[in-house]
PDB file of C-alpha atoms and ligand atoms in Angstrom:
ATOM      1  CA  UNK A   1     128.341 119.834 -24.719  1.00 79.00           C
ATOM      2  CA  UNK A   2     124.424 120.303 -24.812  1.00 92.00           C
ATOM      3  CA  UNK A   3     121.579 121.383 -23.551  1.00 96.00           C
ATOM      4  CA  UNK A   4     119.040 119.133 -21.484  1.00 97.00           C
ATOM      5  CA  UNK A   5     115.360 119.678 -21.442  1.00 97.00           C
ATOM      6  CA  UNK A   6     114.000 119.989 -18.267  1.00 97.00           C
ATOM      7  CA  UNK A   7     111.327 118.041 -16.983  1.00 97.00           C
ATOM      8  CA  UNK A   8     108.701 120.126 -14.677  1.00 95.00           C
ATOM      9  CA  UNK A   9     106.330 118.322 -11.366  1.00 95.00           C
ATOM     10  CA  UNK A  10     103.911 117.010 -12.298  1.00 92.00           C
ATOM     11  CA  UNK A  11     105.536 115.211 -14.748  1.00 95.00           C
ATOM     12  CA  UNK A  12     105.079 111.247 -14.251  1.00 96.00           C
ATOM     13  CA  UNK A  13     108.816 110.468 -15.133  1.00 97.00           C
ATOM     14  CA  UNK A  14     110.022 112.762 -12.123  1.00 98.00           C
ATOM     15  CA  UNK A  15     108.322 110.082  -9.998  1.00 97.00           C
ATOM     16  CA  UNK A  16     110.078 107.163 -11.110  1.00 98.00           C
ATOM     17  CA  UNK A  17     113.099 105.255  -9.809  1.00 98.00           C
ATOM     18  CA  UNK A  18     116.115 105.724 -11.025  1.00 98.00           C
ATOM     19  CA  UNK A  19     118.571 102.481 -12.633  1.00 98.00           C
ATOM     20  CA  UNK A  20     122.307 101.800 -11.156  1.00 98.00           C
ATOM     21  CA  UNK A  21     125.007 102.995 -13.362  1.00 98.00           C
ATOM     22  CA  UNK A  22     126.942  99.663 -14.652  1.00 98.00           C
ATOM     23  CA  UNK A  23     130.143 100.857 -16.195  1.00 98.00           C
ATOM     24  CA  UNK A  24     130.957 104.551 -16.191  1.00 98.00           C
ATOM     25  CA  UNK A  25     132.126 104.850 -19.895  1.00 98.00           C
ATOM     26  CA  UNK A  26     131.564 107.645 -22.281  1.00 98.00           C
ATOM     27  CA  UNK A  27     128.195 108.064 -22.663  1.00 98.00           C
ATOM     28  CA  UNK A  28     127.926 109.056 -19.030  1.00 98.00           C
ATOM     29  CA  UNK A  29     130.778 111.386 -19.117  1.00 98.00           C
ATOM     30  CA  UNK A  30     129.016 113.097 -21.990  1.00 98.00           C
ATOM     31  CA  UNK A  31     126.055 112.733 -19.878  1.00 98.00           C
ATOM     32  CA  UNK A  32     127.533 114.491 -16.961  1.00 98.00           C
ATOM     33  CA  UNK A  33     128.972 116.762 -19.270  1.00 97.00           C
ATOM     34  CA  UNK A  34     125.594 117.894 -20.595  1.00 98.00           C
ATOM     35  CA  UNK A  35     123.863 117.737 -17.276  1.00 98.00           C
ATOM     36  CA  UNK A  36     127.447 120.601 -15.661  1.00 97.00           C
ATOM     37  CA  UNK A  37     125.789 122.679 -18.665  1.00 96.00           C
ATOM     38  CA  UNK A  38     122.268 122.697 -18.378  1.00 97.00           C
ATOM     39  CA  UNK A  39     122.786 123.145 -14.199  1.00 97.00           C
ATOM     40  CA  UNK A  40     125.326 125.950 -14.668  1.00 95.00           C
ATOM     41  CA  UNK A  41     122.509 127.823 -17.581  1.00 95.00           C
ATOM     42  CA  UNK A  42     119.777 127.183 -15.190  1.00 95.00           C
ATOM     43  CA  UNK A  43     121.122 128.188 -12.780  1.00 93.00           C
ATOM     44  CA  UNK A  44     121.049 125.893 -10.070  1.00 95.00           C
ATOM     45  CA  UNK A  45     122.789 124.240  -7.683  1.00 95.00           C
ATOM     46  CA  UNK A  46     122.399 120.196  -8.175  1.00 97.00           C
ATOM     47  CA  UNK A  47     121.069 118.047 -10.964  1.00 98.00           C
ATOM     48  CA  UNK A  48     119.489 115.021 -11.121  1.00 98.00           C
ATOM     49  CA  UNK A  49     119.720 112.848 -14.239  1.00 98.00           C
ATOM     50  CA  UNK A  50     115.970 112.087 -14.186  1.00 98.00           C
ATOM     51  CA  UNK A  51     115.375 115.637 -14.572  1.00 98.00           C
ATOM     52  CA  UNK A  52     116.876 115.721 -18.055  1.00 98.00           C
ATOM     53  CA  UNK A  53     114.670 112.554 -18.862  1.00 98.00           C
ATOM     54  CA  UNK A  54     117.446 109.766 -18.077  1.00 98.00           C
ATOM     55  CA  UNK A  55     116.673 107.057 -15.601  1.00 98.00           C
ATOM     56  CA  UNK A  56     119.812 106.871 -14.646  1.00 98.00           C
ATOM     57  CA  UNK A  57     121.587 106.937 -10.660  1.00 98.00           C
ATOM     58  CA  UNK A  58     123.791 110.387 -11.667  1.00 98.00           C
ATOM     59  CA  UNK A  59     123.690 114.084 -10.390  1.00 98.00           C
ATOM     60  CA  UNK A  60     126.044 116.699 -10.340  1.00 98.00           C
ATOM     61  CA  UNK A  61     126.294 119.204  -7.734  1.00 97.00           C
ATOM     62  CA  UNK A  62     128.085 122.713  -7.668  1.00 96.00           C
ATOM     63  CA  UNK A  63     127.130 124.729  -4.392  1.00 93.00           C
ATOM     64  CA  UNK A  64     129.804 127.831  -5.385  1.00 90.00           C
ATOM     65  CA  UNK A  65     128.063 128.039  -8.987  1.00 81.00           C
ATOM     66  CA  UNK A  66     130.226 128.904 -12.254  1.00 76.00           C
ATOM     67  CA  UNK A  67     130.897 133.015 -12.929  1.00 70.00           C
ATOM     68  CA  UNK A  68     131.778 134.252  -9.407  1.00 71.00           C
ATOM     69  CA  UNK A  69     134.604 136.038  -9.246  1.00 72.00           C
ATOM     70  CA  UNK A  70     135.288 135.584  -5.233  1.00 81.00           C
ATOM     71  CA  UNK A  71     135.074 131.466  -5.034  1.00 83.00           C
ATOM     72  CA  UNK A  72     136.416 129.042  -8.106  1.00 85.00           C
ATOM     73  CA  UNK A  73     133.832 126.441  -8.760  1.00 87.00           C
ATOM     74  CA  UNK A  74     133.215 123.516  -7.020  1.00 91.00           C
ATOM     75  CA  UNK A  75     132.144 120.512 -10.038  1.00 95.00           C
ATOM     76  CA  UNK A  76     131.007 117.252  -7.885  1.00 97.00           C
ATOM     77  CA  UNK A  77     129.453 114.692  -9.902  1.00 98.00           C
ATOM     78  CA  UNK A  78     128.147 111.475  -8.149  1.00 98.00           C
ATOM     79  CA  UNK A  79     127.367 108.141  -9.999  1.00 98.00           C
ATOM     80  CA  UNK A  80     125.517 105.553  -8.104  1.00 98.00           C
ATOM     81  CA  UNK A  81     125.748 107.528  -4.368  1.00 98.00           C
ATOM     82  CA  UNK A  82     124.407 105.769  -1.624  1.00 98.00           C
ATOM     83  CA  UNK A  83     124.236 107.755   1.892  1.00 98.00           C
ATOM     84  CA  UNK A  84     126.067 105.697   4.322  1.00 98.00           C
ATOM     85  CA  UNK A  85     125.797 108.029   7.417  1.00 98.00           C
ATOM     86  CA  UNK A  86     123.478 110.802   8.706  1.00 98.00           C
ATOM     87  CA  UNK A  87     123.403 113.027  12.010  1.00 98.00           C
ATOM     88  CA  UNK A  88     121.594 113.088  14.698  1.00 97.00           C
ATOM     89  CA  UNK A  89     120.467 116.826  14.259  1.00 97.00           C
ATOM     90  CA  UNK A  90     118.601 118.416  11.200  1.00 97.00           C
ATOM     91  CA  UNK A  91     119.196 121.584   9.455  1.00 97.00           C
ATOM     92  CA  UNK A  92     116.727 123.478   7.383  1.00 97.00           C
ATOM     93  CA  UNK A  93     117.671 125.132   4.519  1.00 96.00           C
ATOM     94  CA  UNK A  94     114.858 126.808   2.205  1.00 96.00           C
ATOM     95  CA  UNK A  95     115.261 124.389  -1.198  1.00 97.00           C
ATOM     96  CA  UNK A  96     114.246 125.340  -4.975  1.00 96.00           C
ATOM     97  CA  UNK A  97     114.212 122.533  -7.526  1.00 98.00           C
ATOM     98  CA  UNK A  98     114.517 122.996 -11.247  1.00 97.00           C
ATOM     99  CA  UNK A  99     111.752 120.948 -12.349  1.00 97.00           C
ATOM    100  CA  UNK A 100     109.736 122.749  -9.497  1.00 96.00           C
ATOM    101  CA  UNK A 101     110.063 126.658 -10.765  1.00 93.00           C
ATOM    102  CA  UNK A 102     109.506 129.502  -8.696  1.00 91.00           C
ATOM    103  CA  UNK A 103     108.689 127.781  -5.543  1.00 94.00           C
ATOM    104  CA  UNK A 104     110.466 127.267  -2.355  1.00 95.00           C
ATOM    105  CA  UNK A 105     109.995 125.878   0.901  1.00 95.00           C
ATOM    106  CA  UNK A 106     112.094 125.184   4.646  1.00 95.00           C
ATOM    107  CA  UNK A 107     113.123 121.460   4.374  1.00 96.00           C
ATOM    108  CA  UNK A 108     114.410 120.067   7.088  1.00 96.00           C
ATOM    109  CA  UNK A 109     117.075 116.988   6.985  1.00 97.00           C
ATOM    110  CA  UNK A 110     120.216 115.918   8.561  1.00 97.00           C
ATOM    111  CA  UNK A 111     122.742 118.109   8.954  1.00 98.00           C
ATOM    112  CA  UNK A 112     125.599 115.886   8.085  1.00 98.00           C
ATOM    113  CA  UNK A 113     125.812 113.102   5.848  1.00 98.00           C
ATOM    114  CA  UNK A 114     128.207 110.616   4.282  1.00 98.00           C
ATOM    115  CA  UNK A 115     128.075 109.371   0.823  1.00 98.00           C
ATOM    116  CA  UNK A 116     129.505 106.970  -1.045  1.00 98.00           C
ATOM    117  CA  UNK A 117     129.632 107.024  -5.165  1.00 98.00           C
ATOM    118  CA  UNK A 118     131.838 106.345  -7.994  1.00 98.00           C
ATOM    119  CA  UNK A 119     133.344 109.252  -9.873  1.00 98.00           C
ATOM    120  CA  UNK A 120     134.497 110.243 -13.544  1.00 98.00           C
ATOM    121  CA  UNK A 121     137.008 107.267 -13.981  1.00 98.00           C
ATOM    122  CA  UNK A 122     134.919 104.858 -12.020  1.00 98.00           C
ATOM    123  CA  UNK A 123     136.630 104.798  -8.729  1.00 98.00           C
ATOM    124  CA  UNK A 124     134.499 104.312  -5.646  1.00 98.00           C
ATOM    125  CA  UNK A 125     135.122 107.770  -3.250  1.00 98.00           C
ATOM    126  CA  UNK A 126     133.570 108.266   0.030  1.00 98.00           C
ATOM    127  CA  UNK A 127     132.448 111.800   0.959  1.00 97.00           C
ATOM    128  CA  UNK A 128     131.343 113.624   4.317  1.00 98.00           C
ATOM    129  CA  UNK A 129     129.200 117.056   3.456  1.00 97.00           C
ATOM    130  CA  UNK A 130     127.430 119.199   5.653  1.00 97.00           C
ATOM    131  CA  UNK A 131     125.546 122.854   5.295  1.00 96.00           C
ATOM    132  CA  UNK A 132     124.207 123.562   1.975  1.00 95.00           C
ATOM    133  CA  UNK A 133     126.386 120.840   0.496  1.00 97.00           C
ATOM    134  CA  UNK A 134     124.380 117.842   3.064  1.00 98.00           C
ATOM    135  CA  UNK A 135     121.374 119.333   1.767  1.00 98.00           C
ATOM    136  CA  UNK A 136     122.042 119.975  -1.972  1.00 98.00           C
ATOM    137  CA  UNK A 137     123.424 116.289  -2.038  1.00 98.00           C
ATOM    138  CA  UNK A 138     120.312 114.551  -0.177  1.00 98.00           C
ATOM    139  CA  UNK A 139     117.509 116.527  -2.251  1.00 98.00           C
ATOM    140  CA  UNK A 140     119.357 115.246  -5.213  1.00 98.00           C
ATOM    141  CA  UNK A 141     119.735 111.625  -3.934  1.00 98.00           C
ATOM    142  CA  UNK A 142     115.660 112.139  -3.215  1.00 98.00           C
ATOM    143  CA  UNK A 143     115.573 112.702  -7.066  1.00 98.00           C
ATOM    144  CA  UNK A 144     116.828 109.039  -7.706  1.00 98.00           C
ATOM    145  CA  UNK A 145     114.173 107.863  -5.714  1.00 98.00           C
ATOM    146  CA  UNK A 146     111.482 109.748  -7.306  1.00 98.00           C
ATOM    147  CA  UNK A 147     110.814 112.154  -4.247  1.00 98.00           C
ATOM    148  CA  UNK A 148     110.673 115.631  -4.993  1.00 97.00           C
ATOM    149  CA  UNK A 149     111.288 118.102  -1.806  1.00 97.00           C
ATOM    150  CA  UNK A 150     107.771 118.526  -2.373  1.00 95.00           C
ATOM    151  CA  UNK A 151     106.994 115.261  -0.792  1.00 95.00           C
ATOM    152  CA  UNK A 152     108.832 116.461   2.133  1.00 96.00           C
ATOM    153  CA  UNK A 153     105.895 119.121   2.598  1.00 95.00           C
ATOM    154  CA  UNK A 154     103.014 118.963   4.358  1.00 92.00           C
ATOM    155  CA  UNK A 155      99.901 117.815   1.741  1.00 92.00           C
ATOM    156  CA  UNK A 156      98.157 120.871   1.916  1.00 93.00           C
ATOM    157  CA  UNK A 157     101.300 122.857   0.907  1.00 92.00           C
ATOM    158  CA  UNK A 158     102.349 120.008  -1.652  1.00 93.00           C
ATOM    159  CA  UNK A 159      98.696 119.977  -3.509  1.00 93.00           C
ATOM    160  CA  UNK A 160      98.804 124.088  -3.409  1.00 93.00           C
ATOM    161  CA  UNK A 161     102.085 123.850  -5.433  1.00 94.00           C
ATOM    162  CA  UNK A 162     101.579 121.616  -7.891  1.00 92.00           C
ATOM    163  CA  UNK A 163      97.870 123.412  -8.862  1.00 93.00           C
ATOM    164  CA  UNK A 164      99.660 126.195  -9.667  1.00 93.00           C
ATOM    165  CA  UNK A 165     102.661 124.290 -11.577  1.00 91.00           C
ATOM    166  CA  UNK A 166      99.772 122.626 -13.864  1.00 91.00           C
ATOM    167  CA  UNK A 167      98.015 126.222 -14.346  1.00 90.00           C
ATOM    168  CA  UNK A 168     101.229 127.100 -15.133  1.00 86.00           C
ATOM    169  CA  UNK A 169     101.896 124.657 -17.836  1.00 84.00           C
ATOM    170  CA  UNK A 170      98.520 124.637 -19.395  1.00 83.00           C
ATOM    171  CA  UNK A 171      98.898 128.736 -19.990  1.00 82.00           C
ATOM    172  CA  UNK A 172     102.102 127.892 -21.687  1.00 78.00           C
ATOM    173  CA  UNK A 173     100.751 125.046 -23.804  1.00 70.00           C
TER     174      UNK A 173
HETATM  175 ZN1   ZN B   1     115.483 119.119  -7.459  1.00 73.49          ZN
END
């Protein structure tokens, strides 16, 4: 297992749209693999590949987290997942992002969803997921589309962020 680099808004590639997932063979085991790792050393919650520079339709989710001693983790990783079903009613959760550091904002999307995706061995698996699971899921299925929850901010709010992210990475630079 490895370490990804994490790509940080306002970076062009987080914008881009993600490519299907043809055969789910090694490479994107290792992939997944990789992307567990760098999620769980974060830490976060969910993972898009495109966030670790591959343009490819895979996250990985873990809403428990690894090192608790109260709840075993949860692993959930989701090649090509297309949301088949969403509720009526929203729920708003206040969402991070990895490649958005040290902000947050109330997000507000359905409350329940249904998913389907392929897992490890390539089977297709259907999957219904509300609370922080609904959420986690759909702001990483944004990720494939090149939407940040950013984009799901008004523009004043959106702009304000990403200022700072740039003044943020020209200090470092
Ligand atoms: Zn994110």
């Amino acid at each position: 297992m490895a370490l990804l680099p994490i790509y940080t808004a306002p970076d062009p590639l987080l914008k881009t749209i993600s490519k299907p997932v043809e055969e789910v063979n090694d490479d994107i085991r290792k992939l997944v693999d990789d992307m567990f790792e760098t999620m769980y050393d974060a830490p976060g919650i969910g993972l898009a590949a495109i966030q670790v520079g591959v343009q490819k339709r895979v996250l990985v989710v873990d809403i428990v987290g690894k090192g608790r001693d109260d709840e075993a983790p949860q692993p959930l990783a989701l090649i090509n997942p297309e949301i088949t079903w969403v509720s009526d009613d929203d729920a708003v959760y206040e969402e991070g992002c990895l490649s958005v550091p040290e902000h947050y904002a109330d997000v507000a999307r359905p409350a329940e969803i249904e998913v389907n995706y392929l897992d490890l061995s390539g089977a297709r698996k259907s999957l219904s997921a509300d609370g922080l699971l609904s959420t986690c899921i759909q702001h990483e299925i944004d990720h494939l589309e090149g939407i940040l929850f950013l984009d799901h901010l008004s523009g004043l709010k959106r702009n304000m962020i990403l200022r700072k992210l740039l003044k943020q990475k020209k200090i470092a630079s």
